[in-house]
mmCIF file of C-alpha atoms in Angstrom:
data_model
loop_
_atom_site.group_PDB
_atom_site.id
_atom_site.type_symbol
_atom_site.label_atom_id
_atom_site.label_comp_id
_atom_site.label_asym_id
_atom_site.label_seq_id
_atom_site.Cartn_x
_atom_site.Cartn_y
_atom_site.Cartn_z
ATOM 1 C CA UNK A 1 5.911 56.338 232.106
ATOM 2 C CA UNK A 2 4.796 59.628 234.015
ATOM 3 C CA UNK A 3 5.507 59.031 238.284
ATOM 4 C CA UNK A 4 3.272 58.326 240.532
ATOM 5 C CA UNK A 5 1.299 61.567 241.116
ATOM 6 C CA UNK A 6 -0.397 61.031 244.783
ATOM 7 C CA UNK A 7 -3.634 63.105 243.354
ATOM 8 C CA UNK A 8 -6.127 61.313 246.539
ATOM 9 C CA UNK A 9 -4.607 63.375 249.167
ATOM 10 C CA UNK A 10 -3.628 66.618 246.502
ATOM 11 C CA UNK A 11 -7.400 66.742 245.594
ATOM 12 C CA UNK A 12 -8.288 66.364 249.239
ATOM 13 C CA UNK A 13 -5.679 69.079 249.667
ATOM 14 C CA UNK A 14 -6.440 71.531 247.009
ATOM 15 C CA UNK A 15 -10.652 71.009 247.715
ATOM 16 C CA UNK A 16 -9.882 71.719 251.830
ATOM 17 C CA UNK A 17 -7.334 74.584 251.719
ATOM 18 C CA UNK A 18 -7.575 76.262 248.234
ATOM 19 C CA UNK A 19 -10.057 78.217 250.348
ATOM 20 C CA UNK A 20 -7.383 79.487 252.437
ATOM 21 C CA UNK A 21 -4.295 79.823 250.249
ATOM 22 C CA UNK A 22 -6.009 81.126 246.521
ATOM 23 C CA UNK A 23 -5.959 85.084 246.714
ATOM 24 C CA UNK A 24 -9.044 86.741 246.468
ATOM 25 C CA UNK A 25 -7.788 89.022 243.923
ATOM 26 C CA UNK A 26 -6.288 86.025 241.448
ATOM 27 C CA UNK A 27 -9.888 85.011 241.391
ATOM 28 C CA UNK A 28 -9.097 81.690 240.917
ATOM 29 C CA UNK A 29 -10.448 79.449 244.078
ATOM 30 C CA UNK A 30 -13.595 77.914 241.465
ATOM 31 C CA UNK A 31 -10.532 76.895 239.647
ATOM 32 C CA UNK A 32 -7.982 75.586 242.066
ATOM 33 C CA UNK A 33 -10.374 74.338 244.229
ATOM 34 C CA UNK A 34 -12.132 71.762 241.950
ATOM 35 C CA UNK A 35 -9.298 71.167 239.198
ATOM 36 C CA UNK A 36 -7.608 68.086 240.764
ATOM 37 C CA UNK A 37 -10.443 65.734 241.991
ATOM 38 C CA UNK A 38 -12.251 66.639 238.877
ATOM 39 C CA UNK A 39 -8.729 64.750 237.779
ATOM 40 C CA UNK A 40 -9.314 62.422 240.160
ATOM 41 C CA UNK A 41 -13.195 61.173 239.443
ATOM 42 C CA UNK A 42 -13.988 62.128 236.453
ATOM 43 C CA UNK A 43 -10.932 61.848 234.047
ATOM 44 C CA UNK A 44 -8.980 58.963 235.490
ATOM 45 C CA UNK A 45 -6.091 60.732 236.889
ATOM 46 C CA UNK A 46 -4.818 61.842 232.838
ATOM 47 C CA UNK A 47 -2.122 64.309 232.839
ATOM 48 C CA UNK A 48 -1.823 66.901 230.657
ATOM 49 C CA UNK A 49 -2.167 65.704 226.842
ATOM 50 C CA UNK A 50 0.924 66.007 223.780
ATOM 51 C CA UNK A 51 3.776 63.948 226.138
ATOM 52 C CA UNK A 52 5.480 62.399 222.586
ATOM 53 C CA UNK A 53 5.529 65.854 221.658
ATOM 54 C CA UNK A 54 7.392 67.041 225.011
ATOM 55 C CA UNK A 55 9.732 64.046 225.184
ATOM 56 C CA UNK A 56 11.163 64.717 220.769
ATOM 57 C CA UNK A 57 10.831 68.518 222.042
ATOM 58 C CA UNK A 58 12.821 68.031 225.508
ATOM 59 C CA UNK A 59 15.502 65.203 224.583
ATOM 60 C CA UNK A 60 16.998 68.156 221.717
ATOM 61 C CA UNK A 61 18.420 70.226 224.219
ATOM 62 C CA UNK A 62 19.011 68.267 226.896
ATOM 63 C CA UNK A 63 22.614 68.896 227.659
ATOM 64 C CA UNK A 64 24.800 65.969 229.416
ATOM 65 C CA UNK A 65 21.574 63.571 230.207
ATOM 66 C CA UNK A 66 19.979 66.864 232.200
ATOM 67 C CA UNK A 67 17.191 69.329 230.836
ATOM 68 C CA UNK A 68 16.347 71.973 232.831
ATOM 69 C CA UNK A 69 12.454 72.892 232.905
ATOM 70 C CA UNK A 70 10.358 76.043 233.222
ATOM 71 C CA UNK A 71 6.524 74.637 233.932
ATOM 72 C CA UNK A 72 5.050 77.876 232.762
ATOM 73 C CA UNK A 73 1.966 78.406 235.125
ATOM 74 C CA UNK A 74 0.468 75.178 236.312
ATOM 75 C CA UNK A 75 -3.478 73.708 237.537
ATOM 76 C CA UNK A 76 -1.805 71.259 239.529
ATOM 77 C CA UNK A 77 0.965 68.815 239.475
ATOM 78 C CA UNK A 78 -0.670 67.241 236.583
ATOM 79 C CA UNK A 79 1.908 69.293 234.426
ATOM 80 C CA UNK A 80 5.553 67.991 236.495
ATOM 81 C CA UNK A 81 3.952 64.542 236.229
ATOM 82 C CA UNK A 82 3.743 64.947 232.335
ATOM 83 C CA UNK A 83 7.253 66.741 232.057
ATOM 84 C CA UNK A 84 9.066 64.114 234.428
ATOM 85 C CA UNK A 85 7.504 61.290 232.541
ATOM 86 C CA UNK A 86 8.327 63.089 229.076
ATOM 87 C CA UNK A 87 12.166 63.571 230.204
ATOM 88 C CA UNK A 88 11.803 59.598 231.404
ATOM 89 C CA UNK A 89 11.253 58.407 228.201
ATOM 90 C CA UNK A 90 14.355 59.146 227.069
ATOM 91 C CA UNK A 91 16.455 58.601 230.352
ATOM 92 C CA UNK A 92 16.545 61.974 231.257
ATOM 93 C CA UNK A 93 17.128 63.606 234.743
ATOM 94 C CA UNK A 94 15.096 66.907 234.968
ATOM 95 C CA UNK A 95 15.229 69.978 236.959
ATOM 96 C CA UNK A 96 11.749 71.390 236.997
ATOM 97 C CA UNK A 97 11.644 75.626 237.952
ATOM 98 C CA UNK A 98 7.888 76.454 238.273
ATOM 99 C CA UNK A 99 6.042 80.023 237.844
ATOM 100 C CA UNK A 100 3.247 80.389 238.935
ATOM 101 C CA UNK A 101 1.537 83.084 240.626
ATOM 102 C CA UNK A 102 -1.110 80.507 243.176
ATOM 103 C CA UNK A 103 -0.118 79.201 246.569
ATOM 104 C CA UNK A 104 -2.337 76.523 245.996
ATOM 105 C CA UNK A 105 -0.784 74.258 243.253
ATOM 106 C CA UNK A 106 2.571 75.828 244.596
ATOM 107 C CA UNK A 107 2.593 73.692 247.912
ATOM 108 C CA UNK A 108 0.819 70.445 245.577
ATOM 109 C CA UNK A 109 4.364 70.822 243.698
ATOM 110 C CA UNK A 110 6.285 70.810 246.457
ATOM 111 C CA UNK A 111 4.287 68.174 247.826
ATOM 112 C CA UNK A 112 4.559 65.989 244.735
ATOM 113 C CA UNK A 113 8.131 66.896 244.494
ATOM 114 C CA UNK A 114 9.004 66.150 248.248
ATOM 115 C CA UNK A 115 7.556 62.066 247.845
ATOM 116 C CA UNK A 116 9.518 62.014 244.768
ATOM 117 C CA UNK A 117 12.450 62.812 247.032
ATOM 118 C CA UNK A 118 13.053 65.769 244.960
ATOM 119 C CA UNK A 119 13.165 69.971 244.372
ATOM 120 C CA UNK A 120 11.415 71.893 242.241
ATOM 121 C CA UNK A 121 12.508 75.605 242.244
ATOM 122 C CA UNK A 122 9.282 77.545 242.990
ATOM 123 C CA UNK A 123 9.027 81.738 241.671
ATOM 124 C CA UNK A 124 6.002 82.638 242.731
ATOM 125 C CA UNK A 125 4.354 85.842 241.512
ATOM 126 C CA UNK A 126 3.429 87.527 238.201
ATOM 127 C CA UNK A 127 5.300 85.912 235.729
ATOM 128 C CA UNK A 128 6.298 88.656 233.306
ATOM 129 C CA UNK A 129 8.448 89.985 236.136
ATOM 130 C CA UNK A 130 10.127 86.441 236.628
ATOM 131 C CA UNK A 131 14.085 86.081 236.587
ATOM 132 C CA UNK A 132 15.873 82.470 237.019
ATOM 133 C CA UNK A 133 18.895 81.482 235.503
ATOM 134 C CA UNK A 134 18.508 80.099 232.190
ATOM 135 C CA UNK A 135 16.288 77.083 231.205
ATOM 136 C CA UNK A 136 16.732 74.361 228.430
ATOM 137 C CA UNK A 137 13.100 74.518 227.416
ATOM 138 C CA UNK A 138 9.908 76.260 228.694
ATOM 139 C CA UNK A 139 6.150 74.730 228.738
ATOM 140 C CA UNK A 140 3.324 76.002 228.504
ATOM 141 C CA UNK A 141 -0.427 74.468 228.869
ATOM 142 C CA UNK A 142 -2.967 75.679 227.118
ATOM 143 C CA UNK A 143 -1.574 79.014 229.153
ATOM 144 C CA UNK A 144 -1.255 81.993 227.231
ATOM 145 C CA UNK A 145 -4.545 82.584 227.180
ATOM 146 C CA UNK A 146 -4.921 83.077 230.887
ATOM 147 C CA UNK A 147 -3.664 86.838 230.435
ATOM 148 C CA UNK A 148 -5.177 89.329 228.620
ATOM 149 C CA UNK A 149 -4.751 89.895 225.205
ATOM 150 C CA UNK A 150 -2.491 92.964 226.044
ATOM 151 C CA UNK A 151 -0.199 91.585 228.139
ATOM 152 C CA UNK A 152 1.065 87.951 225.862
ATOM 153 C CA UNK A 153 3.516 89.832 223.800
ATOM 154 C CA UNK A 154 4.826 89.884 227.260
ATOM 155 C CA UNK A 155 4.381 86.656 228.198
ATOM 156 C CA UNK A 156 6.405 84.960 225.387
ATOM 157 C CA UNK A 157 9.297 87.935 225.423
ATOM 158 C CA UNK A 158 9.325 86.801 228.959
ATOM 159 C CA UNK A 159 9.228 83.146 227.892
ATOM 160 C CA UNK A 160 12.553 84.135 225.314
ATOM 161 C CA UNK A 161 14.364 86.233 228.022
ATOM 162 C CA UNK A 162 14.881 83.020 230.051
ATOM 163 C CA UNK A 163 15.438 80.261 227.667
ATOM 164 C CA UNK A 164 19.388 80.204 226.625
ATOM 165 C CA UNK A 165 20.534 80.445 223.032
ATOM 166 C CA UNK A 166 19.178 76.824 221.167
ATOM 167 C CA UNK A 167 16.393 76.749 223.799
ATOM 168 C CA UNK A 168 13.198 75.516 222.923
ATOM 169 C CA UNK A 169 9.583 76.915 224.124
ATOM 170 C CA UNK A 170 7.777 73.984 223.808
ATOM 171 C CA UNK A 171 3.460 74.988 223.419
ATOM 172 C CA UNK A 172 0.070 72.786 223.144
ATOM 173 C CA UNK A 173 -2.077 75.823 223.224
ATOM 174 C CA UNK A 174 -5.951 76.357 221.558
ATOM 175 C CA UNK A 175 -5.474 79.211 218.592
ATOM 176 C CA UNK A 176 -8.488 80.227 217.423
ATOM 177 C CA UNK A 177 -11.824 81.984 218.683
ATOM 178 C CA UNK A 178 -12.208 80.465 222.020
ATOM 179 C CA UNK A 179 -16.183 80.746 222.280
ATOM 180 C CA UNK A 180 -17.500 79.675 225.581
ATOM 181 C CA UNK A 181 -21.110 77.955 225.570
ATOM 182 C CA UNK A 182 -22.327 77.935 229.439
ATOM 183 C CA UNK A 183 -24.732 75.548 228.930
ATOM 184 C CA UNK A 184 -26.539 75.151 232.304
ATOM 185 C CA UNK A 185 -28.347 71.287 230.782
ATOM 186 C CA UNK A 186 -24.571 69.688 229.990
ATOM 187 C CA UNK A 187 -23.399 71.720 234.000
ATOM 188 C CA UNK A 188 -26.000 69.697 235.563
ATOM 189 C CA UNK A 189 -25.569 66.421 233.147
ATOM 190 C CA UNK A 190 -21.889 66.750 234.898
ATOM 191 C CA UNK A 191 -22.138 67.770 238.529
ATOM 192 C CA UNK A 192 -24.412 64.709 238.519
ATOM 193 C CA UNK A 193 -21.411 62.024 237.097
ATOM 194 C CA UNK A 194 -18.935 64.465 239.506
ATOM 195 C CA UNK A 195 -21.500 63.047 242.388
ATOM 196 C CA UNK A 196 -22.249 59.917 241.372
ATOM 197 C CA UNK A 197 -17.847 59.078 241.069
ATOM 198 C CA UNK A 198 -18.196 60.877 244.900
ATOM 199 C CA UNK A 199 -20.603 58.818 245.961
ATOM 200 C CA UNK A 200 -19.394 55.085 244.253
ATOM 201 C CA UNK A 201 -15.538 56.169 246.094
ATOM 202 C CA UNK A 202 -17.556 56.314 249.727
ATOM 203 C CA UNK A 203 -17.809 60.139 250.109
ATOM 204 C CA UNK A 204 -20.771 61.116 252.736
ATOM 205 C CA UNK A 205 -23.636 63.217 250.825
ATOM 206 C CA UNK A 206 -22.920 66.185 252.509
ATOM 207 C CA UNK A 207 -19.229 66.128 250.771
ATOM 208 C CA UNK A 208 -20.810 64.835 247.400
ATOM 209 C CA UNK A 209 -22.972 68.362 247.617
ATOM 210 C CA UNK A 210 -19.442 70.115 248.547
ATOM 211 C CA UNK A 211 -18.118 68.066 245.903
ATOM 212 C CA UNK A 212 -20.919 68.665 242.827
ATOM 213 C CA UNK A 213 -21.275 72.633 244.399
ATOM 214 C CA UNK A 214 -17.435 72.471 243.663
ATOM 215 C CA UNK A 215 -17.692 71.173 240.090
ATOM 216 C CA UNK A 216 -20.404 73.507 239.122
ATOM 217 C CA UNK A 217 -18.596 76.715 240.263
ATOM 218 C CA UNK A 218 -15.518 75.342 238.320
ATOM 219 C CA UNK A 219 -17.250 74.964 235.101
ATOM 220 C CA UNK A 220 -19.548 78.219 235.306
ATOM 221 C CA UNK A 221 -16.803 80.820 236.472
ATOM 222 C CA UNK A 222 -16.575 83.506 234.661
ATOM 223 C CA UNK A 223 -14.352 83.184 231.309
ATOM 224 C CA UNK A 224 -12.968 86.490 229.279
ATOM 225 C CA UNK A 225 -10.409 84.375 226.533
ATOM 226 C CA UNK A 226 -10.277 86.925 224.045
ATOM 227 C CA UNK A 227 -8.728 84.173 221.131
ATOM 228 C CA UNK A 228 -5.201 84.218 219.879
ATOM 229 C CA UNK A 229 -4.324 83.220 216.222
ATOM 230 C CA UNK A 230 -2.311 81.778 214.498
ATOM 231 C CA UNK A 231 -0.814 85.136 213.362
ATOM 232 C CA UNK A 232 -0.826 86.760 216.430
ATOM 233 C CA UNK A 233 1.388 84.176 218.084
ATOM 234 C CA UNK A 234 4.076 84.215 215.058
ATOM 235 C CA UNK A 235 3.840 87.784 215.569
ATOM 236 C CA UNK A 236 4.747 87.127 219.257
ATOM 237 C CA UNK A 237 7.762 85.038 218.558
ATOM 238 C CA UNK A 238 9.604 87.282 216.137
ATOM 239 C CA UNK A 239 9.317 90.034 218.489
ATOM 240 C CA UNK A 240 10.043 88.069 220.764
ATOM 241 C CA UNK A 241 13.053 86.402 219.368
ATOM 242 C CA UNK A 242 12.201 83.462 219.078
ATOM 243 C CA UNK A 243 12.903 82.041 216.011
ATOM 244 C CA UNK A 244 9.084 80.037 215.171
ATOM 245 C CA UNK A 245 10.435 76.448 213.935
ATOM 246 C CA UNK A 246 6.468 74.563 213.612
ATOM 247 C CA UNK A 247 2.692 75.080 214.147
ATOM 248 C CA UNK A 248 1.272 71.781 214.173
ATOM 249 C CA UNK A 249 -2.329 71.885 214.574
ATOM 250 C CA UNK A 250 -3.878 68.682 216.154
ATOM 251 C CA UNK A 251 -7.141 67.625 214.465
ATOM 252 C CA UNK A 252 -9.308 66.240 217.172
ATOM 253 C CA UNK A 253 -10.823 68.352 220.289
ATOM 254 C CA UNK A 254 -8.794 67.395 224.007
ATOM 255 C CA UNK A 255 -10.921 65.671 226.220
ATOM 256 C CA UNK A 256 -9.142 64.732 228.908
ATOM 257 C CA UNK A 257 -8.597 68.226 230.442
ATOM 258 C CA UNK A 258 -10.975 68.993 233.578
ATOM 259 C CA UNK A 259 -12.663 71.977 232.040
ATOM 260 C CA UNK A 260 -14.156 70.079 229.503
ATOM 261 C CA UNK A 261 -17.125 70.142 228.619
ATOM 262 C CA UNK A 262 -19.089 68.903 226.082
ATOM 263 C CA UNK A 263 -21.682 72.082 225.109
ATOM 264 C CA UNK A 264 -19.221 74.352 226.698
ATOM 265 C CA UNK A 265 -16.036 73.603 225.451
ATOM 266 C CA UNK A 266 -15.054 75.465 222.219
ATOM 267 C CA UNK A 267 -14.605 73.259 219.701
ATOM 268 C CA UNK A 268 -10.540 73.844 218.314
ATOM 269 C CA UNK A 269 -8.233 70.996 218.524
ATOM 270 C CA UNK A 270 -5.067 72.120 219.890
ATOM 271 C CA UNK A 271 -1.865 73.254 217.998
ATOM 272 C CA UNK A 272 1.317 72.432 219.118
ATOM 273 C CA UNK A 273 3.976 74.726 218.944
ATOM 274 C CA UNK A 274 8.042 74.699 218.468
ATOM 275 C CA UNK A 275 10.288 77.873 218.709
ATOM 276 C CA UNK A 276 14.009 78.715 219.377
ATOM 277 C CA UNK A 277 15.722 81.015 220.879
ATOM 278 C CA UNK A 278 18.936 81.511 218.507
ATOM 279 C CA UNK A 279 22.460 80.644 219.561
#
């Protein structure tokens, strides 16, 4: 069971504060302003998929009932909630480390941690420059393709560098041709559903329009995501000194992400990847 996120408050926070916290040069305002509100109003607060997969991997590397976990990037608090839920399935305690460049999800995660009466170790900046104490596991969810293709080998090498010997890299990641179709009809339909959910919540008409515009900006944002194939990933893992334990392609498309819009999202299922740093 995942710990309960104060998602109403966190969604309001990012909707109202992202313009101040998201750096212009990162181009992430449309993403972080709308993500939590879409999760709340259209996705029933769903956390990232794959809890059973992550629970199994984290249980393998826990030491004396504890597991130090690096979260590589965070759209909001959903990944932290999912990882804590995965640890709880095996009665494990978790020490979370967050590597993220944007202040919006960092502040959301700090607020979430405070509600739980715990701390979260935060490293803000370029993840390729990450310096932290070794972790038992690295968790990344649909993160690899946020970096340009030329930097992805360095990202995998960073993950390998912070893992302790015997630690696991656990990825929930699309592998294959990522082709986005900016279908105006599909986006308009999603905006209408988004605004209808805001009206049903009791939002004022002006707020409903603002929420709809934020959702449309999110779904219409430019995306340059050159694909990573399974062969590419295996090569990057090997060059980073990681042993590829398994790559399992899922059969069904995931529709839980706020990014998923029929007619827009790539028609390719996620893959579950496990790699180990040798002892």
